[in-house]
Short mmCIF file of C-alpha atoms and ligand atoms in Angstrom, two decimals:
data_model
loop_
_atom_site.label_atom_id
_atom_site.label_comp_id
_atom_site.label_asym_id
_atom_site.label_seq_id
_atom_site.Cartn_x
_atom_site.Cartn_y
_atom_site.Cartn_z
CA MET A 1 8.82 -61.52 -59.26
CA SER A 2 9.70 -60.30 -62.92
CA GLY A 3 11.20 -62.12 -65.59
CA GLY A 4 13.43 -65.12 -63.63
CA ASP A 5 12.28 -67.95 -62.52
CA GLN A 6 13.25 -67.44 -58.37
CA LEU A 7 10.64 -66.45 -56.30
CA ASP A 8 11.74 -66.06 -52.51
CA PHE A 9 9.15 -67.31 -49.82
CA GLU A 10 8.07 -66.10 -46.60
CA ILE A 11 7.79 -69.16 -43.64
CA ARG A 12 5.21 -68.28 -40.93
CA PRO A 13 5.17 -70.99 -39.13
CA THR A 14 1.54 -71.60 -38.22
CA THR A 15 1.63 -70.21 -33.76
CA ALA A 16 -1.24 -72.62 -33.32
CA PRO A 17 -0.25 -76.17 -34.31
CA VAL A 18 -1.79 -79.70 -34.00
CA SER A 19 0.06 -80.79 -31.43
CA ALA A 20 1.67 -84.37 -31.12
CA ALA A 21 -1.19 -86.93 -30.11
CA ASP A 22 -4.07 -85.28 -32.09
CA ARG A 23 -1.64 -85.46 -35.01
CA ALA A 24 -0.58 -88.84 -34.29
CA ALA A 25 -4.83 -89.62 -34.07
CA LEU A 26 -5.39 -88.17 -37.30
CA MET A 27 -3.00 -89.72 -39.11
CA ALA A 28 -4.30 -93.32 -37.47
CA ASN A 29 -6.20 -93.99 -40.36
CA PRO A 30 -6.46 -90.87 -42.62
CA GLY A 31 -8.60 -92.89 -45.25
CA PHE A 32 -7.83 -90.68 -48.68
CA GLY A 33 -8.32 -85.85 -48.13
CA ARG A 34 -9.96 -85.66 -45.33
CA VAL A 35 -6.91 -84.79 -43.01
CA PHE A 36 -4.34 -81.79 -44.15
CA THR A 37 -1.68 -80.64 -42.26
CA ASP A 38 -0.64 -77.47 -40.50
CA HIS A 39 0.44 -75.25 -43.05
CA MET A 40 -0.35 -74.15 -47.03
CA VAL A 41 1.71 -72.17 -49.20
CA THR A 42 0.25 -69.39 -51.66
CA ILE A 43 1.77 -67.33 -54.34
CA ARG A 44 -0.24 -64.36 -55.61
CA TYR A 45 -0.26 -63.21 -59.66
CA SER A 46 -0.50 -60.22 -61.38
CA GLU A 47 -0.75 -59.56 -64.27
CA GLY A 48 2.12 -56.54 -65.09
CA LYS A 49 3.36 -58.23 -61.95
CA GLY A 50 3.60 -61.53 -62.34
CA TRP A 51 3.50 -63.58 -59.42
CA TYR A 52 4.79 -63.09 -56.17
CA ASP A 53 3.96 -62.96 -52.08
CA ALA A 54 4.89 -66.72 -52.03
CA ARG A 55 4.00 -67.43 -48.63
CA VAL A 56 4.09 -70.59 -46.03
CA GLU A 57 2.04 -70.17 -43.79
CA ALA A 58 -0.95 -71.64 -41.60
CA ARG A 59 -3.14 -73.30 -43.60
CA ALA A 60 -6.66 -71.38 -43.19
CA PRO A 61 -9.96 -70.35 -44.65
CA ILE A 62 -9.33 -68.14 -48.13
CA PRO A 63 -11.38 -64.99 -47.68
CA MET A 64 -13.28 -64.52 -51.40
CA ASP A 65 -15.64 -61.86 -52.70
CA PRO A 66 -18.42 -63.45 -54.36
CA ALA A 67 -18.04 -62.32 -57.56
CA THR A 68 -14.88 -64.04 -58.01
CA ALA A 69 -14.08 -65.18 -61.31
CA VAL A 70 -13.15 -68.93 -60.51
CA LEU A 71 -17.03 -69.16 -58.88
CA HIS A 72 -18.66 -68.29 -62.17
CA TYR A 73 -16.61 -69.42 -64.82
CA ALA A 74 -13.39 -71.82 -63.41
CA GLN A 75 -10.89 -70.64 -64.85
CA GLU A 76 -9.25 -73.57 -62.57
CA ILE A 77 -6.94 -76.28 -62.61
CA PHE A 78 -4.16 -79.16 -59.82
CA GLU A 79 -1.75 -81.50 -59.57
CA GLY A 80 -1.82 -84.50 -56.97
CA LEU A 81 1.23 -85.62 -55.82
CA LYS A 82 3.15 -87.98 -53.32
CA ALA A 83 5.94 -87.52 -50.70
CA TYR A 84 7.35 -90.38 -48.90
CA HIS A 85 9.54 -91.09 -46.19
CA ALA A 86 12.93 -92.40 -47.76
CA ALA A 87 14.48 -95.41 -45.48
CA ASP A 88 17.10 -93.30 -44.21
CA GLY A 89 14.96 -90.46 -42.86
CA GLY A 90 14.99 -88.06 -45.90
CA VAL A 91 12.09 -87.33 -47.99
CA THR A 92 11.48 -88.05 -52.07
CA MET A 93 8.75 -87.00 -54.71
CA PHE A 94 8.27 -89.38 -57.89
CA ARG A 95 9.08 -87.35 -61.15
CA PRO A 96 7.41 -84.06 -59.38
CA GLU A 97 9.36 -81.99 -62.57
CA ALA A 98 6.74 -83.67 -64.72
CA ASN A 99 3.90 -82.23 -62.78
CA ALA A 100 5.48 -78.99 -62.66
CA ALA A 101 5.52 -79.02 -67.24
CA ARG A 102 1.73 -80.84 -66.99
CA PHE A 103 0.60 -77.44 -64.54
CA ASN A 104 2.31 -75.54 -67.21
CA ASP A 105 0.36 -76.82 -70.55
CA SER A 106 -3.11 -77.24 -68.63
CA ALA A 107 -2.75 -73.53 -67.01
CA ALA A 108 -1.75 -72.73 -71.26
CA ARG A 109 -5.08 -74.69 -71.94
CA MET A 110 -7.06 -72.62 -69.67
CA ALA A 111 -4.87 -69.00 -70.55
CA MET A 112 -3.71 -68.76 -67.35
CA PRO A 113 0.08 -67.72 -66.02
CA ALA A 114 2.28 -70.50 -66.38
CA LEU A 115 4.17 -71.18 -62.67
CA PRO A 116 8.10 -71.02 -63.75
CA GLU A 117 9.25 -74.95 -62.95
CA GLN A 118 10.97 -74.66 -60.50
CA VAL A 119 8.73 -72.73 -58.19
CA PHE A 120 6.25 -74.74 -58.50
CA LEU A 121 9.50 -77.31 -56.92
CA ASP A 122 10.43 -75.52 -54.43
CA SER A 123 6.70 -74.27 -53.41
CA LEU A 124 6.27 -78.32 -52.94
CA ARG A 125 9.84 -78.37 -50.94
CA HIS A 126 8.61 -75.87 -48.20
CA LEU A 127 5.63 -77.66 -47.82
CA VAL A 128 6.73 -80.69 -46.81
CA THR A 129 10.04 -79.06 -45.27
CA ILE A 130 8.08 -77.42 -42.57
CA ASP A 131 5.27 -80.12 -42.87
CA ARG A 132 7.63 -83.01 -42.60
CA GLU A 133 6.06 -84.31 -38.90
CA TRP A 134 2.91 -85.65 -41.27
CA ILE A 135 4.41 -87.64 -43.57
CA PRO A 136 2.92 -91.24 -42.16
CA SER A 137 5.74 -94.12 -42.71
CA ALA A 138 2.93 -96.63 -42.20
CA ASP A 139 3.40 -98.75 -45.26
CA GLY A 140 1.27 -98.10 -48.20
CA ALA A 141 0.75 -94.47 -47.10
CA SER A 142 1.88 -91.19 -48.29
CA LEU A 143 2.15 -87.23 -47.81
CA TYR A 144 -0.54 -86.41 -50.98
CA LEU A 145 0.52 -82.73 -52.39
CA ARG A 146 -2.43 -80.82 -53.76
CA PRO A 147 -1.31 -78.13 -55.85
CA PHE A 148 -4.12 -75.44 -57.76
CA MET A 149 -4.15 -72.57 -59.29
CA PHE A 150 -7.33 -70.18 -59.40
CA ALA A 151 -8.66 -66.96 -61.03
CA ASN A 152 -8.73 -64.74 -58.20
CA GLU A 153 -9.85 -61.38 -60.42
CA VAL A 154 -13.00 -59.61 -58.69
CA PHE A 155 -14.76 -59.09 -62.38
CA LEU A 156 -18.05 -61.29 -63.82
CA GLY A 157 -16.79 -59.81 -67.42
CA VAL A 158 -16.24 -63.19 -69.60
CA ARG A 159 -12.26 -63.31 -70.56
CA PRO A 160 -9.17 -64.67 -69.00
CA SER A 161 -8.50 -63.44 -65.03
CA THR A 162 -5.88 -60.54 -64.54
CA GLU A 163 -5.20 -61.57 -60.97
CA TYR A 164 -4.25 -65.79 -60.10
CA LEU A 165 -3.49 -67.11 -56.21
CA TYR A 166 -1.41 -70.83 -56.88
CA VAL A 167 -1.92 -72.51 -53.94
CA VAL A 168 -0.46 -75.92 -52.12
CA ILE A 169 -2.11 -77.89 -50.37
CA ALA A 170 -1.32 -81.59 -48.04
CA SER A 171 -3.16 -84.27 -47.35
CA PRO A 172 -1.43 -88.10 -44.94
CA VAL A 173 -3.32 -90.33 -46.90
CA GLY A 174 -3.03 -94.27 -45.83
CA SER A 175 -2.72 -96.96 -48.45
CA TYR A 176 -5.40 -96.63 -50.91
CA PHE A 177 -5.74 -100.87 -50.94
CA SER A 178 -6.61 -101.48 -47.19
CA GLY A 179 -7.63 -104.97 -47.33
CA GLY A 180 -5.48 -105.89 -50.68
CA VAL A 181 -5.81 -105.20 -54.69
CA ARG A 182 -9.34 -105.51 -55.50
CA PRO A 183 -10.27 -105.24 -58.38
CA VAL A 184 -12.64 -103.52 -59.85
CA THR A 185 -15.63 -103.14 -62.01
CA VAL A 186 -16.42 -100.45 -64.14
CA TRP A 187 -19.53 -98.70 -66.09
CA VAL A 188 -18.99 -98.13 -69.70
CA SER A 189 -21.25 -94.60 -69.95
CA PRO A 190 -24.02 -94.90 -73.15
CA THR A 191 -25.20 -91.34 -72.00
CA TYR A 192 -22.10 -88.76 -70.79
CA THR A 193 -18.46 -88.72 -72.48
CA ARG A 194 -15.93 -87.26 -70.41
CA ALA A 195 -14.07 -84.77 -73.60
CA ALA A 196 -14.40 -84.28 -76.86
CA PRO A 197 -11.30 -83.18 -79.37
CA GLY A 198 -10.31 -79.71 -79.11
CA GLY A 199 -11.54 -79.29 -75.22
CA THR A 200 -10.17 -79.57 -72.14
CA GLY A 201 -9.38 -83.60 -71.81
CA ALA A 202 -5.53 -83.31 -71.73
CA ALA A 203 -5.74 -80.32 -68.55
CA LYS A 204 -5.96 -81.08 -65.11
CA CYS A 205 -8.94 -78.28 -64.73
CA GLY A 206 -11.58 -78.97 -62.24
CA GLY A 207 -14.76 -78.37 -64.53
CA ASN A 208 -13.70 -82.54 -66.09
CA TYR A 209 -14.11 -83.59 -62.87
CA ALA A 210 -17.27 -81.73 -62.70
CA ALA A 211 -18.69 -82.56 -65.91
CA SER A 212 -17.73 -86.41 -64.59
CA LEU A 213 -19.65 -86.32 -61.39
CA ILE A 214 -23.38 -87.63 -63.00
CA ALA A 215 -21.78 -90.27 -64.96
CA GLN A 216 -19.96 -92.00 -61.90
CA ALA A 217 -22.73 -91.26 -60.45
CA GLU A 218 -24.63 -93.14 -63.50
CA ALA A 219 -22.05 -95.97 -62.64
CA ALA A 220 -22.61 -96.23 -58.87
CA GLU A 221 -26.13 -96.84 -59.92
CA HIS A 222 -25.31 -99.79 -62.09
CA GLY A 223 -23.42 -100.97 -58.74
CA CYS A 224 -20.06 -100.39 -61.06
CA ASP A 225 -17.30 -98.63 -58.79
CA GLN A 226 -16.10 -96.05 -61.55
CA VAL A 227 -17.17 -94.91 -65.16
CA VAL A 228 -14.71 -95.53 -69.01
CA PHE A 229 -15.76 -92.54 -71.24
CA LEU A 230 -15.86 -93.44 -74.84
CA ASP A 231 -15.06 -90.70 -76.79
CA ALA A 232 -17.18 -88.14 -78.33
CA VAL A 233 -17.30 -88.52 -81.89
CA GLU A 234 -18.60 -92.04 -82.38
CA ARG A 235 -18.52 -93.20 -79.25
CA ARG A 236 -16.53 -96.52 -80.12
CA TYR A 237 -13.02 -95.86 -79.15
CA VAL A 238 -11.97 -96.22 -75.45
CA ASP A 239 -10.99 -92.82 -73.55
CA GLU A 240 -10.14 -93.30 -69.85
CA LEU A 241 -11.53 -94.03 -66.78
CA GLY A 242 -12.93 -90.24 -64.74
CA GLY A 243 -9.72 -89.96 -63.05
CA MET A 244 -6.86 -92.65 -64.55
CA ASN A 245 -5.58 -93.83 -67.96
CA VAL A 246 -6.00 -97.56 -68.89
CA PHE A 247 -3.94 -100.24 -70.54
CA PHE A 248 -4.68 -103.63 -72.23
CA VAL A 249 -2.62 -106.67 -71.52
CA TYR A 250 -2.49 -109.02 -74.29
CA ASP A 251 -2.35 -113.75 -74.71
CA ASP A 252 0.94 -112.54 -76.64
CA GLY A 253 2.66 -110.03 -73.71
CA SER A 254 2.00 -107.00 -75.71
CA ILE A 255 0.24 -103.75 -73.90
CA ALA A 256 -1.86 -101.41 -75.22
CA THR A 257 -3.24 -98.16 -74.24
CA PRO A 258 -5.33 -95.47 -75.87
CA PRO A 259 -2.85 -92.55 -77.91
CA LEU A 260 -3.15 -88.97 -76.14
CA THR A 261 -4.53 -87.28 -78.88
CA GLY A 262 -6.33 -84.19 -76.56
CA THR A 263 -8.80 -85.66 -75.25
CA ILE A 264 -7.23 -88.04 -72.78
CA LEU A 265 -5.68 -86.71 -69.72
CA PRO A 266 -1.30 -87.56 -70.76
CA GLY A 267 -0.65 -89.55 -66.73
CA ILE A 268 2.57 -89.51 -65.55
CA THR A 269 1.66 -92.85 -63.89
CA ARG A 270 0.55 -93.68 -67.49
CA GLU A 271 3.33 -92.85 -69.03
CA SER A 272 6.21 -94.66 -66.29
CA VAL A 273 3.66 -97.73 -66.88
CA LEU A 274 4.50 -97.78 -70.76
CA ARG A 275 8.30 -97.59 -70.12
CA LEU A 276 8.81 -100.11 -67.76
CA ALA A 277 6.84 -102.43 -69.46
CA ALA A 278 8.67 -101.39 -72.54
CA ASP A 279 12.13 -102.33 -70.63
CA ALA A 280 10.56 -105.05 -69.16
CA GLY A 281 10.27 -106.46 -73.06
CA HIS A 282 6.64 -106.44 -73.52
CA GLU A 283 5.60 -104.72 -76.81
CA VAL A 284 4.36 -101.45 -75.98
CA ARG A 285 1.61 -99.96 -78.44
CA GLU A 286 -0.62 -97.13 -78.07
CA GLU A 287 -3.43 -97.59 -80.37
CA PRO A 288 -7.04 -97.04 -80.16
CA ILE A 289 -8.86 -99.33 -78.19
CA SER A 290 -13.04 -100.19 -79.22
CA PHE A 291 -15.18 -101.23 -76.96
CA ASP A 292 -16.11 -104.28 -79.62
CA GLN A 293 -12.95 -104.99 -79.87
CA TRP A 294 -12.23 -105.33 -76.22
CA GLN A 295 -15.57 -107.08 -75.62
CA SER A 296 -14.38 -109.90 -78.61
CA ASP A 297 -10.60 -109.86 -77.27
CA ALA A 298 -11.82 -110.97 -74.00
CA ALA A 299 -14.48 -113.16 -74.99
CA SER A 300 -11.96 -114.75 -77.34
CA GLY A 301 -9.47 -115.33 -73.91
CA ARG A 302 -6.43 -112.71 -76.51
CA LEU A 303 -7.31 -109.65 -74.13
CA ARG A 304 -5.28 -111.54 -70.85
CA GLU A 305 -5.58 -108.01 -68.28
CA VAL A 306 -7.20 -104.44 -68.17
CA PHE A 307 -5.88 -102.12 -65.41
CA ALA A 308 -6.27 -98.49 -64.26
CA CYS A 309 -3.43 -96.25 -63.48
CA GLY A 310 -2.99 -93.08 -61.70
CA THR A 311 -0.86 -91.84 -58.62
CA ALA A 312 -4.13 -92.28 -56.32
CA ALA A 313 -4.16 -95.91 -56.49
CA VAL A 314 -0.90 -96.62 -58.84
CA ILE A 315 -2.03 -99.71 -60.60
CA THR A 316 -5.72 -101.13 -60.19
CA PRO A 317 -7.48 -103.22 -62.15
CA ILE A 318 -9.75 -104.27 -64.01
CA GLY A 319 -12.36 -107.43 -63.04
CA THR A 320 -15.52 -106.82 -64.15
CA ILE A 321 -16.82 -103.82 -67.42
CA ARG A 322 -20.32 -103.39 -67.09
CA HIS A 323 -22.85 -102.00 -70.09
CA PRO A 324 -26.61 -101.11 -71.06
CA GLU A 325 -26.55 -104.59 -72.68
CA GLY A 326 -24.72 -106.71 -69.71
CA GLU A 327 -21.40 -107.30 -68.86
CA PHE A 328 -18.08 -109.52 -69.29
CA THR A 329 -14.98 -109.99 -67.12
CA ILE A 330 -11.75 -109.86 -68.22
CA ALA A 331 -9.58 -113.32 -67.53
CA ASP A 332 -10.83 -115.03 -63.90
CA GLY A 333 -11.61 -111.76 -63.05
CA GLU A 334 -8.55 -111.64 -60.93
CA PRO A 335 -5.94 -108.82 -61.00
CA GLY A 336 -3.16 -110.80 -63.61
CA PRO A 337 0.42 -110.78 -62.57
CA ILE A 338 1.67 -108.88 -65.38
CA SER A 339 -0.50 -105.57 -63.64
CA THR A 340 0.86 -106.93 -60.44
CA LYS A 341 4.37 -106.97 -61.29
CA LEU A 342 4.40 -103.55 -62.81
CA GLY A 343 2.97 -102.09 -59.83
CA GLU A 344 5.30 -103.75 -58.01
CA ARG A 345 8.22 -102.20 -60.01
CA LEU A 346 6.54 -98.54 -60.24
CA VAL A 347 5.63 -98.81 -55.88
CA GLY A 348 9.28 -100.51 -55.74
CA ILE A 349 11.30 -97.10 -56.79
CA GLN A 350 7.77 -94.83 -55.90
CA ARG A 351 9.66 -95.53 -52.18
CA GLY A 352 12.40 -96.28 -53.18
CA LYS A 353 12.73 -100.18 -52.33
CA ALA A 354 14.23 -100.57 -56.58
CA ASP A 355 16.99 -99.18 -57.80
CA ASP A 356 15.50 -96.42 -60.49
CA PRO A 357 17.79 -96.24 -63.64
CA TYR A 358 15.50 -93.45 -64.45
CA GLY A 359 16.15 -91.24 -62.12
CA TRP A 360 12.05 -90.51 -61.34
CA VAL A 361 12.50 -90.32 -57.62
CA ARG A 362 13.37 -86.66 -56.56
CA ARG A 363 15.19 -86.56 -53.39
CA VAL A 364 12.89 -82.87 -51.60
CA LEU A 365 14.90 -83.35 -47.68
C1 PLP B 401 -4.52 -86.50 -63.10
C2 PLP B 401 -5.32 -87.85 -64.09
C3 PLP B 401 -4.94 -88.92 -64.73
C4 PLP B 401 -3.95 -89.30 -64.01
O1 PLP B 401 -3.03 -88.69 -63.68
P1 PLP B 401 -1.16 -89.06 -62.97
O2 PLP B 401 -0.91 -88.49 -63.21
O3 PLP B 401 -0.76 -90.77 -63.45
O4 PLP B 401 -1.67 -89.12 -61.68
C5 PLP B 401 -5.68 -89.61 -65.72
N1 PLP B 401 -6.67 -89.00 -65.80
C6 PLP B 401 -7.48 -87.85 -65.54
C7 PLP B 401 -8.54 -87.22 -65.83
C8 PLP B 401 -6.50 -87.27 -64.30
O5 PLP B 401 -7.39 -86.01 -63.55
#
């Protein structure tokens, strides 16, 4: 492709699809990220030539030279979104254009080439078309789509790669909350930060996750489900969780979340919640929230609910906050009414069960 934003995909259906019976068994209880569909999308990029060789083909290992740049310098980005069965048997996605735009923002930060948004969207549509039998219909289940791109040049020099591979794989996932919504306990790490000003915190790159794993392990050692990161400069303000943004709900009905200053991942769920909350009549603020304030507002009762949000679990209430000096609980530690309502509204829109005045739901098939 040169210049334009269309690309013809060569469709090569697998000659060895998983049988219907095996697929049903795999999809009965898929969990998260363990079961994969029959196909994948691949598109190549080469400097000078641009994007080319777009394919939908059998999902297979990617042969790689040991000197492939991504293995050494981690030039890699990804996205995550879900496809759902519509009530009439069609297939929908939630705000995929926002994922396409963010993918390119991440690419720009990581010195990678932009992928035309239409090609990104077409790649998703092609994959869900060929693998539509893999979209679960169980309540709360969906087909999780994972587009990603990495430096594919065989070269050990430290500079942006001249070749990239863009890939999309898909994974049927069950309901995140099989046993009902349960508030999580979060650990405020005194040791680790996630992202510094000027760093890659706003890019959805694998490296951010690599850096957060040890903090997540520290959280687990303290009996917590997730880690919440404070800002890297003052270690005072709340940034976000390892893979979810965070919201605070106050006794006057107002809702606050940390602002996008470059260290926080601009979540599409975050943006959607801000919009839904404002339209439901809540005052919404994007403002810095210090850990001290969090603690004192929880103690005074001014803070009524805290929740995390992201594509995977949509809205996850936070019940208890643990830190090296102790712990505190939000209200009675149960899911709050406002988080619950916002979550139900968002899931209702995503699954086509509620009207969508925002035009967020894209019909893809
Ligand atoms: C992906 C991600 C989120 C959530 O983004 P959504 O678009 O809502 O799924 C939040 N924080 C981090 C670090 C992420 O990688």
